Short mmCIF file of C-alpha atoms in Angstrom, two decimals:
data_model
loop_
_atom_site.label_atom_id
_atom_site.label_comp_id
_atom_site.label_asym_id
_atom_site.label_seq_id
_atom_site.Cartn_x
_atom_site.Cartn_y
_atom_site.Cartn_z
CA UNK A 1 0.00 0.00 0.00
CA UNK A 2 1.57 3.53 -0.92
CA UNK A 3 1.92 6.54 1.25
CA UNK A 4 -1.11 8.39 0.00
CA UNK A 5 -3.22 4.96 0.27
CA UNK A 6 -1.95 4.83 4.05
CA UNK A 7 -3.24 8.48 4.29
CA UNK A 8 -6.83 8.18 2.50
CA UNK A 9 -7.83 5.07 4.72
CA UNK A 10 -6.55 7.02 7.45
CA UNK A 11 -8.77 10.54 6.98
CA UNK A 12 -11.61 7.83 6.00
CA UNK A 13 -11.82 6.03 9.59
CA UNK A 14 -11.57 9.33 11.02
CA UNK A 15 -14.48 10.07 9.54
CA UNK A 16 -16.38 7.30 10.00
CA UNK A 17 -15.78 7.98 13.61
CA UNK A 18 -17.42 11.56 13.52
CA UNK A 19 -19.78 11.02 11.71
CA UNK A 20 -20.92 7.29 11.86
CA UNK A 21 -21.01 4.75 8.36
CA UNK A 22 -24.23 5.91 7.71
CA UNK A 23 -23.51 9.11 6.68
CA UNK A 24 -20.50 8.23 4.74
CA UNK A 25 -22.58 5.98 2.83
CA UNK A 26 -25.29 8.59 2.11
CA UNK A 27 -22.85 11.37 1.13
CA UNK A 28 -21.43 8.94 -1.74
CA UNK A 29 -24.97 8.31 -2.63
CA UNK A 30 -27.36 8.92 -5.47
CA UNK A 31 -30.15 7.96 -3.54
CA UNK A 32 -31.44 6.38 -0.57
CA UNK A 33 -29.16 3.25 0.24
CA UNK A 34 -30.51 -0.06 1.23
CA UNK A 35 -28.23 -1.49 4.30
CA UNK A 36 -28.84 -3.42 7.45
CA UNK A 37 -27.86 -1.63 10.55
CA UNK A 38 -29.28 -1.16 14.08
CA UNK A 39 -32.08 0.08 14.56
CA UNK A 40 -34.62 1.48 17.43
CA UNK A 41 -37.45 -0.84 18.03
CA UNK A 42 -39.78 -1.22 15.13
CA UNK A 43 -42.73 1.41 16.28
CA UNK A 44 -46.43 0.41 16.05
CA UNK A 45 -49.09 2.17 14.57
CA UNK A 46 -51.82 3.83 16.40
CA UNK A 47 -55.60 3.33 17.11
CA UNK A 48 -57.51 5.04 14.71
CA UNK A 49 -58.78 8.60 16.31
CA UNK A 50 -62.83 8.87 16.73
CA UNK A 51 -62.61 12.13 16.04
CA UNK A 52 -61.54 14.09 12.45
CA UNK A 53 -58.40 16.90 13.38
CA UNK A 54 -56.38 18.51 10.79
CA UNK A 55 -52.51 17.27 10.93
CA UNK A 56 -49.82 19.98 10.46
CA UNK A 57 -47.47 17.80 8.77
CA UNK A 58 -43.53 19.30 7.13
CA UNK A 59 -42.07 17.22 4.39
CA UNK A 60 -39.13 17.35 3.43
CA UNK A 61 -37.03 16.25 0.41
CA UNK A 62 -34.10 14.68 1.76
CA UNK A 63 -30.09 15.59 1.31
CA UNK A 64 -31.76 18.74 -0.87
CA UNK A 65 -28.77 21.72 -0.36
CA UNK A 66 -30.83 24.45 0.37
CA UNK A 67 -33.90 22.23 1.93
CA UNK A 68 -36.61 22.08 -0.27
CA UNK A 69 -39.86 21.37 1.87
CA UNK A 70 -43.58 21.82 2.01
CA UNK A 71 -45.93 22.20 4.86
CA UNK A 72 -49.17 20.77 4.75
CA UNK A 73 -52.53 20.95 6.32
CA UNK A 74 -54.19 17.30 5.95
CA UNK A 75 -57.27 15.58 7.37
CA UNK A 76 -56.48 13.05 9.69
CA UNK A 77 -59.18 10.52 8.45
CA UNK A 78 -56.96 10.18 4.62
CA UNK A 79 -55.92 7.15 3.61
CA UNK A 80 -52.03 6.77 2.20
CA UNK A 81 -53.33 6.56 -1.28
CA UNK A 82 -54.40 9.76 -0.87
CA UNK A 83 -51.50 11.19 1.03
CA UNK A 84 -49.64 9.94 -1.74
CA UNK A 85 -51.42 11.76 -4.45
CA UNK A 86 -51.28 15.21 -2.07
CA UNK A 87 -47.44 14.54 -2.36
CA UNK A 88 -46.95 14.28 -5.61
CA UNK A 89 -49.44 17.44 -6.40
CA UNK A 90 -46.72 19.55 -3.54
CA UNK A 91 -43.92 18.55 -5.04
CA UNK A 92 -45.65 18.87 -8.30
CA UNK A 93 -44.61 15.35 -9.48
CA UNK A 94 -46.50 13.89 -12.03
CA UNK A 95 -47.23 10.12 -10.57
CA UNK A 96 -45.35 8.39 -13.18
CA UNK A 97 -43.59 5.96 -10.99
CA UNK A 98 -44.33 3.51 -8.23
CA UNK A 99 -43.86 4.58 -4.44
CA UNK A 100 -44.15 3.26 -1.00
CA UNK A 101 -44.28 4.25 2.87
CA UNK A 102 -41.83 3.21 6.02
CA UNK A 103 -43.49 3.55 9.27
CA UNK A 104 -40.06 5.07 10.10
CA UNK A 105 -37.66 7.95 9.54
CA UNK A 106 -35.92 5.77 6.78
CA UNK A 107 -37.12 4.33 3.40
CA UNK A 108 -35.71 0.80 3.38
CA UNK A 109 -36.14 0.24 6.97
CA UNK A 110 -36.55 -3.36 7.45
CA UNK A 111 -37.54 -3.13 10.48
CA UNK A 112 -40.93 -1.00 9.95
CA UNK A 113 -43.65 -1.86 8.45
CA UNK A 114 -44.18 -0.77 4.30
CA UNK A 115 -47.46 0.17 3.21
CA UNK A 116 -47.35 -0.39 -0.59
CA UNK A 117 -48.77 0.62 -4.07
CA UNK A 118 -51.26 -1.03 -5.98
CA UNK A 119 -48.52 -2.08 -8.53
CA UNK A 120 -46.49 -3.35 -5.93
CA UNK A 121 -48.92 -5.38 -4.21
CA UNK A 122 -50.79 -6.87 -7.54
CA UNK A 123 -47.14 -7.96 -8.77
CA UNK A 124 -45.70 -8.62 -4.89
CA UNK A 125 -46.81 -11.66 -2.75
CA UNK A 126 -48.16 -10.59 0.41
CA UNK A 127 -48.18 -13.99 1.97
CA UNK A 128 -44.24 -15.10 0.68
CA UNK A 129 -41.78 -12.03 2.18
CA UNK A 130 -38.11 -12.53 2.60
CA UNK A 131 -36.90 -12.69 6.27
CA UNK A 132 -36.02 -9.02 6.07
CA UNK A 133 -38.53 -7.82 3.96
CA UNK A 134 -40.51 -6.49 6.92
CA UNK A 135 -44.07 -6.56 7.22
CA UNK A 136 -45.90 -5.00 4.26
CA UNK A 137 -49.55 -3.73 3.77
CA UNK A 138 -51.61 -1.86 1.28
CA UNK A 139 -51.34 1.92 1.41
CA UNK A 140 -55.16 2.53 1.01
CA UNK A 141 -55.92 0.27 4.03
CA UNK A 142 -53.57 2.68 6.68
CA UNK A 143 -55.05 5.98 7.48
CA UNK A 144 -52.51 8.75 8.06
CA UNK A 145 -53.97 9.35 12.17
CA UNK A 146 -52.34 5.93 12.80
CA UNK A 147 -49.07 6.49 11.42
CA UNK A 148 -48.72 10.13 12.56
CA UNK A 149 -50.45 10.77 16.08
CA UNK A 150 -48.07 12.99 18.00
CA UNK A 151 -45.89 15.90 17.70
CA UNK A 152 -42.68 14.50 16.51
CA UNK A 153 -43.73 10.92 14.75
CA UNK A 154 -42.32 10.60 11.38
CA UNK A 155 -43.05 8.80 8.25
CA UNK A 156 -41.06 7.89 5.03
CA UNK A 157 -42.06 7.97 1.71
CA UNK A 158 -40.04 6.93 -1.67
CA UNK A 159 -41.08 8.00 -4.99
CA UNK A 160 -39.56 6.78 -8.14
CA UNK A 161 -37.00 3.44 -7.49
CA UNK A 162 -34.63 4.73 -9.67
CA UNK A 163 -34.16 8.46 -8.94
CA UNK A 164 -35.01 7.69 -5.31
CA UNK A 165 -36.96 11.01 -4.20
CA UNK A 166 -37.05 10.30 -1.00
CA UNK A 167 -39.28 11.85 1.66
CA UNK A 168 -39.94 12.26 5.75
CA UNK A 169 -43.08 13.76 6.81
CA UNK A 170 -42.98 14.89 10.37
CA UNK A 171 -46.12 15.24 12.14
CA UNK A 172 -45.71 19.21 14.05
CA UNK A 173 -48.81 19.75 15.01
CA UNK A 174 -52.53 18.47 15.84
CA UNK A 175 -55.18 21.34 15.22
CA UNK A 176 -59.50 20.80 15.12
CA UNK A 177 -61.04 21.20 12.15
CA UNK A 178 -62.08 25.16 11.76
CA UNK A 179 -63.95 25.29 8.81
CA UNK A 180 -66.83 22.69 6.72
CA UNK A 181 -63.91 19.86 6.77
CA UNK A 182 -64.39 19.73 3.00
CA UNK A 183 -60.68 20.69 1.89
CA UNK A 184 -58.42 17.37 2.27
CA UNK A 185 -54.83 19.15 2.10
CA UNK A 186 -54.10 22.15 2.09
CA UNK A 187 -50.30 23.80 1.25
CA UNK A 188 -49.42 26.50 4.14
CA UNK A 189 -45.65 27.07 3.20
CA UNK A 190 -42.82 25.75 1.66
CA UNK A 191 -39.54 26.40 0.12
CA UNK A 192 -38.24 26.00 -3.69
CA UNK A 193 -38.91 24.05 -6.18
CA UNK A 194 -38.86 20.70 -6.38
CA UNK A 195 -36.65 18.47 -8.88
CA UNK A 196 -38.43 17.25 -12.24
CA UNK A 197 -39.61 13.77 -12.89
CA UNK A 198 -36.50 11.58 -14.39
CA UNK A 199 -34.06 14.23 -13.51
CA UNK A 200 -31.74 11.64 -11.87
CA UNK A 201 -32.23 12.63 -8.08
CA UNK A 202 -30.27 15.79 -8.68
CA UNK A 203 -30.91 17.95 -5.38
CA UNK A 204 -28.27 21.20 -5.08
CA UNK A 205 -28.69 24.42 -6.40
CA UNK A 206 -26.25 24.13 -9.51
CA UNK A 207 -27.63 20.59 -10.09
CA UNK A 208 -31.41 21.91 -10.38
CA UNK A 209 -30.18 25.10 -11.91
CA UNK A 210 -29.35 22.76 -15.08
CA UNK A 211 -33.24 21.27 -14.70
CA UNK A 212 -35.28 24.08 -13.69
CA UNK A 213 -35.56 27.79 -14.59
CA UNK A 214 -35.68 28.86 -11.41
CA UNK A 215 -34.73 26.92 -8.34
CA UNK A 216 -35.69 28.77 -6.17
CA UNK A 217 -39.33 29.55 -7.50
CA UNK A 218 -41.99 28.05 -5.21
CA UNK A 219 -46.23 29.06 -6.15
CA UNK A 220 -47.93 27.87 -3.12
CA UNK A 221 -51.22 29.54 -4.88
CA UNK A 222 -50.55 26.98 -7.75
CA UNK A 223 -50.24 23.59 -5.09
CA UNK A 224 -53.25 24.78 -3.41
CA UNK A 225 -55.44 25.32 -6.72
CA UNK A 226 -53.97 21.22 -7.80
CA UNK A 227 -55.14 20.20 -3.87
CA UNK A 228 -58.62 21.34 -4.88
CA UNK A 229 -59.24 19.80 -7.68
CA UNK A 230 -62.19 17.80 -9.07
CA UNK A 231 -60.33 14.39 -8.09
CA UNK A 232 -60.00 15.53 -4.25
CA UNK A 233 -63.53 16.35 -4.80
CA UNK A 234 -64.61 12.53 -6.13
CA UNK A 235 -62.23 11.56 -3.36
CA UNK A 236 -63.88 13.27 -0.38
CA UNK A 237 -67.43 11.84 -1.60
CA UNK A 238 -65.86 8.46 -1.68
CA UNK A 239 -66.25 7.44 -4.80
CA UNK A 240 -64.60 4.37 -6.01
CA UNK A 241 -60.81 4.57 -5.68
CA UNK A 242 -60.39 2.70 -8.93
CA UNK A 243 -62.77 5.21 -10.91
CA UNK A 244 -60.34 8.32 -9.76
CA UNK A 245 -57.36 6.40 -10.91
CA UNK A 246 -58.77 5.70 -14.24
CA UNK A 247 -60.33 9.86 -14.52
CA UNK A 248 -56.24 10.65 -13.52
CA UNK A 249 -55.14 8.27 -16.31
CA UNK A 250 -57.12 10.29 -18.68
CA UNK A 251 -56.71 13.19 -17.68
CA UNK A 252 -52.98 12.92 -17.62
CA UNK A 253 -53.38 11.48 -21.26
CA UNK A 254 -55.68 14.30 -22.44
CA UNK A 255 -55.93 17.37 -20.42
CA UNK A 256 -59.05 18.43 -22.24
CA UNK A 257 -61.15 15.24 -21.11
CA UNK A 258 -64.02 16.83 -18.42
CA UNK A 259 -65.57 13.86 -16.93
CA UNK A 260 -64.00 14.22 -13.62
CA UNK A 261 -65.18 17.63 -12.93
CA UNK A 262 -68.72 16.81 -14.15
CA UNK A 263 -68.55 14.30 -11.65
CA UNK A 264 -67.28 16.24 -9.35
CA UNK A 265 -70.06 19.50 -10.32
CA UNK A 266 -72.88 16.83 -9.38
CA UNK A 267 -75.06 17.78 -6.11
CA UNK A 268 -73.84 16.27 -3.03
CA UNK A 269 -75.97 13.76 -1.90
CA UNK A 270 -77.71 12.89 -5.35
CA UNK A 271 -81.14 14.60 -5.84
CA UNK A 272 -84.18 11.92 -5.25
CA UNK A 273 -86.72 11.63 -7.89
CA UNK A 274 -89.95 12.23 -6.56
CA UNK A 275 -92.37 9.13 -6.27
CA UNK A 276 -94.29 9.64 -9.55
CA UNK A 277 -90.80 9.71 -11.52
CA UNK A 278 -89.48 6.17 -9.86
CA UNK A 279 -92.99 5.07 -10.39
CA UNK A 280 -93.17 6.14 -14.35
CA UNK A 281 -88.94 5.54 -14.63
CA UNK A 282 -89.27 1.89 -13.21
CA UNK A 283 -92.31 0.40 -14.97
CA UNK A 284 -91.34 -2.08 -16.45
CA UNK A 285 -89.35 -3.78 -13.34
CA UNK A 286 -92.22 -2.98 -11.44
CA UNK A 287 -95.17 -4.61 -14.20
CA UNK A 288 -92.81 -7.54 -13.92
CA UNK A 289 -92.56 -8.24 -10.44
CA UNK A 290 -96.46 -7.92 -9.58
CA UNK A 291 -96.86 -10.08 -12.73
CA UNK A 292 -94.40 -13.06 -10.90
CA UNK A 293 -96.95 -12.60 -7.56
CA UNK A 294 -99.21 -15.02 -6.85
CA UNK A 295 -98.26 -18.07 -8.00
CA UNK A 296 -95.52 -16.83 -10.46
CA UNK A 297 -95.22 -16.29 -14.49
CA UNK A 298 -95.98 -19.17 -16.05
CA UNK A 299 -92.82 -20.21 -18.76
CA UNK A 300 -93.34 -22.23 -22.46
CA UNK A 301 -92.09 -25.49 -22.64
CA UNK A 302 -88.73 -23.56 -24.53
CA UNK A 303 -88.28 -21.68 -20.78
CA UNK A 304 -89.88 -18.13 -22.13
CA UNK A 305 -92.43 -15.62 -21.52
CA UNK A 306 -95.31 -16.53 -22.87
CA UNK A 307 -96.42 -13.98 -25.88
CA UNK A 308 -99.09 -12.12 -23.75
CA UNK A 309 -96.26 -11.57 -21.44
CA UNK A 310 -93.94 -10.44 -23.57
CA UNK A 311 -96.61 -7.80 -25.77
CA UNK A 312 -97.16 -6.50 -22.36
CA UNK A 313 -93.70 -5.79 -21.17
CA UNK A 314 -92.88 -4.72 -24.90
CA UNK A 315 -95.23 -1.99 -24.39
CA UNK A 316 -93.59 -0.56 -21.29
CA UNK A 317 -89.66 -1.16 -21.75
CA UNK A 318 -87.87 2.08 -22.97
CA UNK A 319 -84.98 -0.63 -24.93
CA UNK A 320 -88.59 -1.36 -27.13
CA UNK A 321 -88.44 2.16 -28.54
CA UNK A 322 -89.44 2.26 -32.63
CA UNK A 323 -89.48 -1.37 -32.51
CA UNK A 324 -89.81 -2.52 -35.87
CA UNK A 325 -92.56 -5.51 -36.10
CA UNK A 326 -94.29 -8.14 -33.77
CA UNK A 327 -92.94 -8.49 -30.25
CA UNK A 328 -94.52 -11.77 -29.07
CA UNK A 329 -92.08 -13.95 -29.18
CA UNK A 330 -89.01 -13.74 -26.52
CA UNK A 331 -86.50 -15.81 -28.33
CA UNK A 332 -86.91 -12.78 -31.43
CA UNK A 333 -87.17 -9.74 -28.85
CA UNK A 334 -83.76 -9.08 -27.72
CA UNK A 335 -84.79 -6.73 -25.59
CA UNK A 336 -87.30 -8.28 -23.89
CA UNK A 337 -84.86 -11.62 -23.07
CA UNK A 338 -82.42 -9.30 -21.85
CA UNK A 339 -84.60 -7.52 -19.64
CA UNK A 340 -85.88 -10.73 -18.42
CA UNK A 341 -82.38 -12.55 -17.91
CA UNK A 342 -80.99 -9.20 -15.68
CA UNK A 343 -84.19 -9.15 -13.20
CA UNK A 344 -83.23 -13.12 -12.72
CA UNK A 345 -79.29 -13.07 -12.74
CA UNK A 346 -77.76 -9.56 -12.25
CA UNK A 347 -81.01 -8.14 -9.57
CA UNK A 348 -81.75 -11.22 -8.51
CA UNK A 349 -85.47 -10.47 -8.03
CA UNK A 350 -87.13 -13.44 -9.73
CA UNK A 351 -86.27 -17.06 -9.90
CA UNK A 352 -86.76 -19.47 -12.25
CA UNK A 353 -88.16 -22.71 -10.26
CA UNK A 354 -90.39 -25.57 -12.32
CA UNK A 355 -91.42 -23.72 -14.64
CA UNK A 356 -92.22 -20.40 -13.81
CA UNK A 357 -90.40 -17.31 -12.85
CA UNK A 358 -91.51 -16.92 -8.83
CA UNK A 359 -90.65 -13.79 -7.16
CA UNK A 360 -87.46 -13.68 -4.85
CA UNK A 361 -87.26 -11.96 -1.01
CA UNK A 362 -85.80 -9.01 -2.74
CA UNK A 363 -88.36 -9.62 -5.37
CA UNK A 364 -91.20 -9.38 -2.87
CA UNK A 365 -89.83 -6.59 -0.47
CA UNK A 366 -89.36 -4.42 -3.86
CA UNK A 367 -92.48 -5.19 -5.11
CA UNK A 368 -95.06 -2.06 -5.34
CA UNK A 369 -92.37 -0.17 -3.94
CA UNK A 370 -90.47 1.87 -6.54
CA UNK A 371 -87.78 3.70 -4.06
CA UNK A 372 -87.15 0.56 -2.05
CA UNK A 373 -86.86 -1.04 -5.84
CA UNK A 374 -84.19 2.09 -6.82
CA UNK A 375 -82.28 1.51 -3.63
CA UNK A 376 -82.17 -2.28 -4.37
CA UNK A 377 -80.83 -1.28 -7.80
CA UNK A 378 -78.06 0.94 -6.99
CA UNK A 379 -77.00 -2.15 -4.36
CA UNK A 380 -76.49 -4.12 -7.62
CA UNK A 381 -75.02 -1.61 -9.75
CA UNK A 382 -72.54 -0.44 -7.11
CA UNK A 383 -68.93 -1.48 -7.80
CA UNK A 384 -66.72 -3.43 -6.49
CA UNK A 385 -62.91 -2.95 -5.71
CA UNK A 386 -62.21 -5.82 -8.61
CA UNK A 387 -60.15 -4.88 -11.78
CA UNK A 388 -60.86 -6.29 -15.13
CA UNK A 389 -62.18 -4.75 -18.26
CA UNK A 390 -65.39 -5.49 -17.27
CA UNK A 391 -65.51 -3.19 -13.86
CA UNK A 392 -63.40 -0.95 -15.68
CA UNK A 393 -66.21 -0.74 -18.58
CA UNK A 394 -68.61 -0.49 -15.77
CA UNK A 395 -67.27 2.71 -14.07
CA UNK A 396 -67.07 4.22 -16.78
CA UNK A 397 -70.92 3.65 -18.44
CA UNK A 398 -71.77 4.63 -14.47
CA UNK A 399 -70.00 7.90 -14.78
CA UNK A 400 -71.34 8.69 -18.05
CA UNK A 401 -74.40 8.01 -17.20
CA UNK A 402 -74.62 9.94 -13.73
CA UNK A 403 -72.92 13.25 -15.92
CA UNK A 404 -74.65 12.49 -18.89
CA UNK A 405 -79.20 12.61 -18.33
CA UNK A 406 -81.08 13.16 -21.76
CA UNK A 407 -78.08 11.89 -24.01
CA UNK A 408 -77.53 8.60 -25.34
CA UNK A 409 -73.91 6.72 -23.51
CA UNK A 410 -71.05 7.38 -25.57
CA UNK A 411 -69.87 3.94 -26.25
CA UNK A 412 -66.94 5.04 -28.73
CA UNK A 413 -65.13 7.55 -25.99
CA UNK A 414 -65.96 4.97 -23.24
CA UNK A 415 -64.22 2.68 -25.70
CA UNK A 416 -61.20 5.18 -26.67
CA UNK A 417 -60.68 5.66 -22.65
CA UNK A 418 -60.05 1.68 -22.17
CA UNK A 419 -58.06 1.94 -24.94
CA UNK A 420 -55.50 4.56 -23.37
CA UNK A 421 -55.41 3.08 -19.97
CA UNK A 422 -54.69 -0.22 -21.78
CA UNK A 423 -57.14 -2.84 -22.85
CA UNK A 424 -57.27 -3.44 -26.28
CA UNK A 425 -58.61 -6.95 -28.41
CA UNK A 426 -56.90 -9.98 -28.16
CA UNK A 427 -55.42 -9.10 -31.95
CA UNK A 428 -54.35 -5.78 -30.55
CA UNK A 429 -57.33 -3.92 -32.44
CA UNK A 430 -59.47 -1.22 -30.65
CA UNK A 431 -62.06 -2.37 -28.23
CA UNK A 432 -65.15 -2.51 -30.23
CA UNK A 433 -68.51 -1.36 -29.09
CA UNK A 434 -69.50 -5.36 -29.32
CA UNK A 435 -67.59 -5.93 -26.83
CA UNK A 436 -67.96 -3.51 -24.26
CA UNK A 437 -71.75 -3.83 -24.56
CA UNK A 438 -70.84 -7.79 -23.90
CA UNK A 439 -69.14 -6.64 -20.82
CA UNK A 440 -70.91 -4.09 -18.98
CA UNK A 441 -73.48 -5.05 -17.01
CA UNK A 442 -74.68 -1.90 -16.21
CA UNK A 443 -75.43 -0.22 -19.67
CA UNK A 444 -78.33 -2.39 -20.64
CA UNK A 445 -79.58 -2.16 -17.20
CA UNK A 446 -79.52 1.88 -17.10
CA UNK A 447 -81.05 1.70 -20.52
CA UNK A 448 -83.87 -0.19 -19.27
CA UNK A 449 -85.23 2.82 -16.79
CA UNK A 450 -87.05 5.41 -18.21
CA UNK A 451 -90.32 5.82 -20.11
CA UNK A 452 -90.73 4.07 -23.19
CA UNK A 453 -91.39 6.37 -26.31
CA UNK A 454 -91.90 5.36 -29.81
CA UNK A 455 -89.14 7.47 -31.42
CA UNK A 456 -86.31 5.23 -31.96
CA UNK A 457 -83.96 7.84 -31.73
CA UNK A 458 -84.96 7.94 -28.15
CA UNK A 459 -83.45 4.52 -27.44
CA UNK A 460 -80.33 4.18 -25.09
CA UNK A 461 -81.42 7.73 -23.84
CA UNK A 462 -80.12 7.79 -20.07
CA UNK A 463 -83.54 9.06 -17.99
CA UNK A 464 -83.04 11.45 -15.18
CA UNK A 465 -84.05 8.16 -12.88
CA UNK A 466 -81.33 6.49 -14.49
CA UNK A 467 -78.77 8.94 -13.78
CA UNK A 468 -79.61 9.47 -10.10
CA UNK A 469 -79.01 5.89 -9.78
CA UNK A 470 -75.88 5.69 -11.31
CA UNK A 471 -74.65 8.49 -9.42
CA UNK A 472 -75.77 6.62 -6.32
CA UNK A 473 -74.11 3.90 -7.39
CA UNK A 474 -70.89 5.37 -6.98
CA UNK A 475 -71.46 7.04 -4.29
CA UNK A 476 -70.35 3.91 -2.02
#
């Protein structure tokens, strides 16, 4: 070893001695390193509060020379999920990447428990970790109260595994709620501006002088008008988490697409139809159900409505509108069939049973009563947390519908949105309107409330009836 080896390892232990490995290690760094070392006991988190407060939480961007930071006002009640989308609207990221929490002051603490992504946990195994892979859970199941209780308690958060913008949120302060509780975050100071997306975890001032305009710009005015957006909006009514992830998707895609804030310009609750409008709206479901009392509807020998039966439903179903022909015959009145098949299968108030089509419970607790009926409906329709191209089809006719009373559903944009969040045919072709009417269980059965008219052009027309019950739907 030479003379100016002897010295370097020399001025390297000393050091390490003032200033531990740790920091040696971090200073060398790009980002955040992954290392075993001791650590305090693994904290635990905390019972959820009764009460909603307002958490006065810093967050910083660490090893950033000056600090950049933000200071936030959030709800105690959010879930991760959304503490994750407040973050990336402060730092004005743009949610390209994956992410994850530490119940700890360090990302990679194996130690603390990780609350993790959707992508993480639909590609992870929950149930086969690696000894030191710590326990792990899913971000939207943690609220942010249990995880940050008291002055002091800190949280980390990594966005991007490559760049490695890594995060600690420090809980300062615990304040009531002083106004309607209807803001979710809110941006009360800050410092700078953050580093771009795929900027390669530069964080000094000549580094993000070579990224940025003006490093040291920071528009808290601009955060706060992000943190009030019409997706914190759909979020504080509760609407299905995967819906707001698909309306960001598009959004992202196409900033001109307005479905989110129509959504989001709805009243809060949904406005009830008065009695007479269920009563004219649900006609048909109703006809049907006092038809099935009493013994039941008796079937032909094929398993169909007879043709009395099915001239008399014809006459009331708004799918039947400028039918062209007879409609006696079930097997050759698509409509009809259809209708039929959803109050069996997808409402599940009538059952078929020797021969007849018998009314169910639900059936018979519905039955001459149109808003126990609608409420019985929107339990069907409402979503569930499942993703395939069939809920995804079904969000999407339910928002359209909710946003959309008087006009027909616009299959081809419903079908251009799957296409840019990523479904497509199995020969990589467009998904066709075929298909997504194949899919969605929901469209025919919005279709089917309403008054029937005998202007064809009048067919697929979503009723005000219908769109109250989409909307309540998704309100879950």
């Amino acid at each position: 070893m030479t003379t100016s080896e002897d010295e370097l390892r020399a001025k390297l232990e000393e050091l390490v001695a003032q200033v531990g490995i740790g920091a040696v290690l971090d200073a060398f760094a790009v980002g955040p390193v992954r290392r075993h070392r001791p650590t305090a006991p693994p904290r635990s988190r905390h019972p959820r509060r009764d009460d909603v407060v307002v958490l006065r939480v810093r967050v910083d961007l660490n090893r950033a020379k000056p600090s950049i930071w933000r200071r936030l006002d959030l709800r105690s009640d959010l879930t991760l999920d959304v503490v994750h989308d407040v973050l990336q609207d402060a730092f004005g990221w743009t949610d390209s990447h994956l992410h994850s929490f530490w119940l700890s002051a360090e990302t990679y603490d194996h130690a603390a428990e990780r609350y993790l992504c959707p992508y993480d946990i639909d590609e992870g195994d929950l149930e086969n970790l690696e000894e030191d892979d710590g326990v792990r859970f899913p971000e939207e199941q943690i609220r942010l109260d249990e995880v940050l209780a008291a002055p002091g308690n800190v949280l980390a958060y990594l966005y991007d595994y490559g760049d490695n913008w890594d995060l600690t949120l420090r809980l300062e302060q615990v304040m009531p709620l002083t106004d309607d509780g209807r803001a979710l975050a809110r941006c009360v100071d800050g410092r700078r501006a953050a580093p771009p997306d795929d900027s390669g975890s530069v964080r000094t001032a000549g580094e993000l002088a070579e990224v940025l305009d003006d490093p040291a710009h920071f528009d808290i005015a601009s955060v706060n008008t992000a943190l009030t957006g019409p997706l914190y909006e759909l979020r504080r009514r509760a609407y299905p988490r995967r819906l707001i992830d698909m309306l960001a998707m598009l959004e992202h895609d196409d900033p001109t697409t307005t479905l989110a804030a129509d959504l989001a310009a709805l009243p809060d609750p949904p406005e009830a139809p008065s009695d007479e409008e269920l009563a004219a709206a649900l006609r048909s479901h109703l006809w049907l159900l006092d038809r099935a009392a009493d013994g039941g509807i008796p079937l032909t020998a094929a398993g169909y409505l007879k043709p009395a039966d099915v001239e008399a439903l014809s006459a009331l179903l708004p799918t039947m509108a400028g039918w062209i022909g007879k409609a006696n015959r079930e097997d050759l009145t698509w409509p009809v069939a259809e209708f039929r098949e959803h109050m069996v299968k997808r409402l599940g108030l009538l059952r078929k049973h020797t021969g007849r089509l018998l009314l169910t419970r639900a059936g018979a607790a519905a039955r001459g009563r149109p808003r126990a009926l609608l409420a019985h409906l929107a339990s069907r329709l409402r979503p569930t947390d499942a993703r395939s191209f069939a809920d995804d089809t079904d969000l999407l006719v339910l928002a359209y519908a909710a946003t959309g009373v008087g006009t027909q559903l616009p299959w081809a944009a419903i079908g251009a949105h799957l296409g840019e969040i990523g479904y497509q045919m199995s020969d990589g072709s467009p998904v066709d309107r075929a298909s997504l009417r194949h899919a969605s269980n929901a469209g025919s059965l919005l279709e089917a409330i309403g008054e029937r008219s005998e202007d064809r052009r009048s067919q697929g027309r979503v009723s005000a009836v219908a769109g109250t019950l989409a909307h309540t739907a998704l309100r879950r």
